Coordinates of C-alpha atoms in Angstrom, one line a residue:
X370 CA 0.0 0.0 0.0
X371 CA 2.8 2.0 0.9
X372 CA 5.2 1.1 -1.7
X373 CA 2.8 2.9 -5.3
X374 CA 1.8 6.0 -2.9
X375 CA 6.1 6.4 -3.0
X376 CA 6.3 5.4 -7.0
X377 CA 3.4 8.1 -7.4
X378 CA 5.1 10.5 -5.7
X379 CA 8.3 9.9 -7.1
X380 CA 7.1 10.4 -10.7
X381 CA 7.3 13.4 -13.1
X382 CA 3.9 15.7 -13.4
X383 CA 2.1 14.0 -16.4
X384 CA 1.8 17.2 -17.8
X385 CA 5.2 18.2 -18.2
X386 CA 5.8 17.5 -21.9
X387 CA 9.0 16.1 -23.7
X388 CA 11.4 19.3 -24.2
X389 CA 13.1 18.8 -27.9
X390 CA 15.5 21.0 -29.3
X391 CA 14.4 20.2 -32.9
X392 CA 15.2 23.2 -35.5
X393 CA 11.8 22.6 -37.3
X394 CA 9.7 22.6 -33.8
X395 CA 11.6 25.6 -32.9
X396 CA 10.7 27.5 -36.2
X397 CA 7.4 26.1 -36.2
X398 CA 7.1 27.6 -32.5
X399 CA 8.9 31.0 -33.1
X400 CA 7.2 34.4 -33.0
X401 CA 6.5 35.7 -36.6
X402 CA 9.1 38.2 -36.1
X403 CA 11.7 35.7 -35.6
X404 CA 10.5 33.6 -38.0
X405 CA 11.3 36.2 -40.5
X406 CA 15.0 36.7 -39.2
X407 CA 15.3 33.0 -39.4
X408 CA 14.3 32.3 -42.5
X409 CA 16.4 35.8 -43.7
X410 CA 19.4 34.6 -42.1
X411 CA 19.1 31.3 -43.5
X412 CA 18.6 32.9 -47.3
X413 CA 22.1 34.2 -46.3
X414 CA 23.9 31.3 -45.4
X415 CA 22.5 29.5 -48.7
X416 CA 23.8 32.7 -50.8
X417 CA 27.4 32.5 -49.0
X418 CA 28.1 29.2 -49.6
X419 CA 26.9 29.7 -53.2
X420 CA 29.2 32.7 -53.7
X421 CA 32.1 30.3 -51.8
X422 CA 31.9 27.6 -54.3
X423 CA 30.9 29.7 -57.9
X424 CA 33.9 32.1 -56.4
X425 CA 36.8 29.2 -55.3
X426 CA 35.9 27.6 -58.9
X427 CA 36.8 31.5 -61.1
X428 CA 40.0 32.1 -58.7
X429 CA 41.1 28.4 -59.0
X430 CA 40.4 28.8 -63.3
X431 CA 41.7 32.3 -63.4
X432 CA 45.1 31.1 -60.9
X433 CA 45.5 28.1 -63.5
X434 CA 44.6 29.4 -66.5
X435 CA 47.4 32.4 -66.1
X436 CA 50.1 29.8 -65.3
X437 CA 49.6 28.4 -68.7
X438 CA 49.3 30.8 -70.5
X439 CA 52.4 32.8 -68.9
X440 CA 54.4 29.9 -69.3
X441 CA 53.7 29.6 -73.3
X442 CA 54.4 33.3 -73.7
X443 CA 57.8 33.4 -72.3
X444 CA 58.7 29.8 -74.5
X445 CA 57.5 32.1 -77.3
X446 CA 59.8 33.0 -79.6
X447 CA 57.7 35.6 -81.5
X448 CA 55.7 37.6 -79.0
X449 CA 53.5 38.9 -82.2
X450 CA 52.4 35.6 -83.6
X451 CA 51.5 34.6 -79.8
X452 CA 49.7 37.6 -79.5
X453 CA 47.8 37.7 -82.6
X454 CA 47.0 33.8 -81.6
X455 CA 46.6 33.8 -78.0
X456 CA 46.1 37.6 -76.9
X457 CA 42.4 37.7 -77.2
X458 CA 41.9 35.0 -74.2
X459 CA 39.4 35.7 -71.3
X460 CA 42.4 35.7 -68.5
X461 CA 44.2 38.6 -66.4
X462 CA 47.3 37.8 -68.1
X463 CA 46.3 38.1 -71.4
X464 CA 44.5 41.4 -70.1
X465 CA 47.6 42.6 -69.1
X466 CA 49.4 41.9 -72.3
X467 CA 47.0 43.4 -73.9
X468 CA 47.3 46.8 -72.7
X469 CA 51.1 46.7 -72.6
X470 CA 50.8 45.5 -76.6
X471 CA 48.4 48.2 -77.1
X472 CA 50.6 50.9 -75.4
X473 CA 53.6 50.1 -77.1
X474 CA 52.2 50.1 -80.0
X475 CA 50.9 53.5 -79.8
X476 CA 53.6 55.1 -78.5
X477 CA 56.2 53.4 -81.3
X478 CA 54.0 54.5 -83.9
X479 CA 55.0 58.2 -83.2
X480 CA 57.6 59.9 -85.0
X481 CA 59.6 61.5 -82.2
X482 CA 59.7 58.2 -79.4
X483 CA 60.3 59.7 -75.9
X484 CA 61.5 56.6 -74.0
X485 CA 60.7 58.1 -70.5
X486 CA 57.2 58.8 -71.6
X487 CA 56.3 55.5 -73.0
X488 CA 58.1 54.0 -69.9
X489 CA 55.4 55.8 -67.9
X490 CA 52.7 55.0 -70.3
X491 CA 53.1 51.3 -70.3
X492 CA 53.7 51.2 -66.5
X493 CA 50.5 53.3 -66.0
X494 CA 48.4 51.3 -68.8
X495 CA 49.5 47.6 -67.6
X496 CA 48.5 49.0 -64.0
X497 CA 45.5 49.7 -65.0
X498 CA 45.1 46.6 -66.6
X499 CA 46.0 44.7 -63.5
X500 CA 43.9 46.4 -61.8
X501 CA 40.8 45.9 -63.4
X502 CA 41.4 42.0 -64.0
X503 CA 41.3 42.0 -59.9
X504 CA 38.5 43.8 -59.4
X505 CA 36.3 41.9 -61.9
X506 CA 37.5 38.6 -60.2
X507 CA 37.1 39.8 -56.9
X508 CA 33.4 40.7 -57.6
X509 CA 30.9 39.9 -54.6
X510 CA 33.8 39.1 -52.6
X511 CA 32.2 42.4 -50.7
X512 CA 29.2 40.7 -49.6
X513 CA 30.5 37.9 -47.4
X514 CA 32.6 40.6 -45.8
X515 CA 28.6 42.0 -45.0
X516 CA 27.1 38.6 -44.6
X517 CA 30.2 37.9 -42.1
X518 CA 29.5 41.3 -40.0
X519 CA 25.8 41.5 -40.3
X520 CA 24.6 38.3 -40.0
X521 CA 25.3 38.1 -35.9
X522 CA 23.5 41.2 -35.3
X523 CA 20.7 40.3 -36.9
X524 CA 20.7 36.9 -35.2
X525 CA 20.7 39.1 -31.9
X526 CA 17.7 41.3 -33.1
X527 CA 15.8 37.9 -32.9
X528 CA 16.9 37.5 -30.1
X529 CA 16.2 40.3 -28.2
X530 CA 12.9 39.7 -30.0
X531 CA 12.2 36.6 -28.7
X532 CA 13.0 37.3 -24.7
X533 CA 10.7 40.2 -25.1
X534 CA 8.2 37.7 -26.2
X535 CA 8.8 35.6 -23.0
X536 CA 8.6 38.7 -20.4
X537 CA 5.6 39.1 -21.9
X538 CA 4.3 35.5 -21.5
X539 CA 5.2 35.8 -17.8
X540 CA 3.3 38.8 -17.4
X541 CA 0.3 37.4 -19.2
X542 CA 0.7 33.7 -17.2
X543 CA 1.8 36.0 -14.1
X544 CA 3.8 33.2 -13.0
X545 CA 7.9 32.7 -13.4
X546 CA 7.8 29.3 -13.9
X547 CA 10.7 28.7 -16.2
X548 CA 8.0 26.3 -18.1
X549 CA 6.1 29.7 -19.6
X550 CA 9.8 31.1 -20.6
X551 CA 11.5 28.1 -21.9
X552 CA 9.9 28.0 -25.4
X553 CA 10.6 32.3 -26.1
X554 CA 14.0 32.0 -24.9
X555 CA 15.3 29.1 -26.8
X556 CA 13.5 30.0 -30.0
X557 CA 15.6 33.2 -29.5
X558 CA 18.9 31.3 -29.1
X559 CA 18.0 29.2 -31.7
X560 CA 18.1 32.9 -33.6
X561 CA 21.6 33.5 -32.9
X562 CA 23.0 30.0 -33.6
X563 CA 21.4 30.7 -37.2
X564 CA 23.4 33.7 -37.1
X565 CA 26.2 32.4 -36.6
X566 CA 25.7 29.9 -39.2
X567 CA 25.6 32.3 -41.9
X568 CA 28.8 34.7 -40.3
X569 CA 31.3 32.0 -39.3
X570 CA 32.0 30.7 -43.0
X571 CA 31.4 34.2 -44.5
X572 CA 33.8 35.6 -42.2
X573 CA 36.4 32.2 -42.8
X574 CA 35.9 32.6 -46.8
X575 CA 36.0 36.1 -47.3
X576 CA 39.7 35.6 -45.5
X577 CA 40.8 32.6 -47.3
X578 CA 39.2 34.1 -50.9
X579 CA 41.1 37.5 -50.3
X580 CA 44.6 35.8 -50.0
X581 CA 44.4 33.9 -53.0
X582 CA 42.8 37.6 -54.9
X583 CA 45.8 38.8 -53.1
X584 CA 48.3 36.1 -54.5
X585 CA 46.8 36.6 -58.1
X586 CA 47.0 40.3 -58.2
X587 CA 50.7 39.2 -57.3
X588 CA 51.0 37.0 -59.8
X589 CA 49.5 39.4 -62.8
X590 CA 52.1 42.2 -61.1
X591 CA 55.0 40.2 -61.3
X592 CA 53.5 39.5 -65.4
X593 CA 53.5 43.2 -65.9
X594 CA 57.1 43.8 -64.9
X595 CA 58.2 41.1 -66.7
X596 CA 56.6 42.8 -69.2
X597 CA 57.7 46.3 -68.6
X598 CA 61.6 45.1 -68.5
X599 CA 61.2 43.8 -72.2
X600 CA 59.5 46.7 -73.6
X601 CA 62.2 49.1 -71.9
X602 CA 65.0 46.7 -73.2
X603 CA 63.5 47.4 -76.5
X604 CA 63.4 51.0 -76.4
X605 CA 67.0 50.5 -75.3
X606 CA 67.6 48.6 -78.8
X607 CA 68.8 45.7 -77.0

């Protein structure tokens, strides 16, 4: 008689429901407010690994693509029939050689050659050229840097949103009971670790994506004085 009045006691309220930490049940459960930074935030994440992947595939082309064809122009043993084949690719390098071909032939064509001038003029025009290639590659590399920085904040705005919710379900319950705050608070966690979702790999790619832009911009410099030191030999008639 004794012994199921102790089990009875003993045992959990029979209305105290399972607690789950499922994402979908915590959506599903989520103010409408923070629904809409969830499903934001996650929109971000999907369009940061999208930009990851279409932009590691152009920088690993691009860094691949310039090897080559760097390599065939110095074998080359007549720049002008490698530029008239080869000059017209879609690559930095042949961007660069380009505007150096295109400078040098400008400034030969005059009658009275100033060497220092077209020294300047092919520095400045490969430059230029260099410059451009990088910023084309580098486009949207800008908006994981955003993603990266905004993405936490917003995560905390859902946050913030969601404990509000909860003060106000103790006021409306009047009653503490951490059972009437449990579901506002960890919907608005659950915010923040969505936040974090979509910042931690923008932040990590954006890093890793701007070292190689960096070594290629490198890479297309190092082109263009390679470049600039056979043009000036020529002006030198060696």
């Amino acid at each position: 008689m004794i012994l199921p009045l102790i089990l009875a006691a003993a045992a959990p309220p029979a209305a105290a429901g399972p607690i789950t930490l499922s994402p979908v049940e915590l959506f599903l459960q989520a103010d409408i407010v923070v629904k809409i930074v969830m499903i934001g935030l996650l929109l971000a994440s999907i369009w940061t690994w999208a930009i990851i992947i279409s932009f590691s595939a152009r920088i690993g082309r691009a860094r691949r693509g310039c090897e080559n064809f760097e390599r065939a122009f110095w074998q080359a043993q007549d720049m002008d029939a490698f530029v008239k084949e080869r000059g017209k690719e879609d690559l930095p390098s042949a961007q660069v050689l380009a505007a150096g071909i295109s400078e040098w032939r400008r400034s030969t064509a005059k009658r009275n050659l100033a060497a220092d001038g077209t020294r300047d003029r092919l520095a400045t025009a490969m430059g230029s050229a260099v410059a451009g290639a990088i910023d084309k590659i580098s486009d949207r590399l800008n908006i994981l840097a955003t993603i990266g920085s905004v993405a936490p904040f917003v995560g905390l705005f859902g946050t913030v949103w969601g404990i509000m919710r909860s003060f106000t379900s103790i006021a409306g319950e009047q009653s503490t009971s951490l059972a009437v705050v449990a579901p506002g608070i960890a919907e608005a966690l659950f915010a923040t670790a969505i936040g974090l979702f979509a910042a931690i790999p923008a932040v990590i790619a954006y890093n890793r994506l701007s070292h190689g832009v960096n070594r290629l911009e490198s890479r297309l410099q190092r082109f263009a004085d390679g470049l600039y030191t056979t043009f000036s030999r020529e002006l030198e008639g060696g």
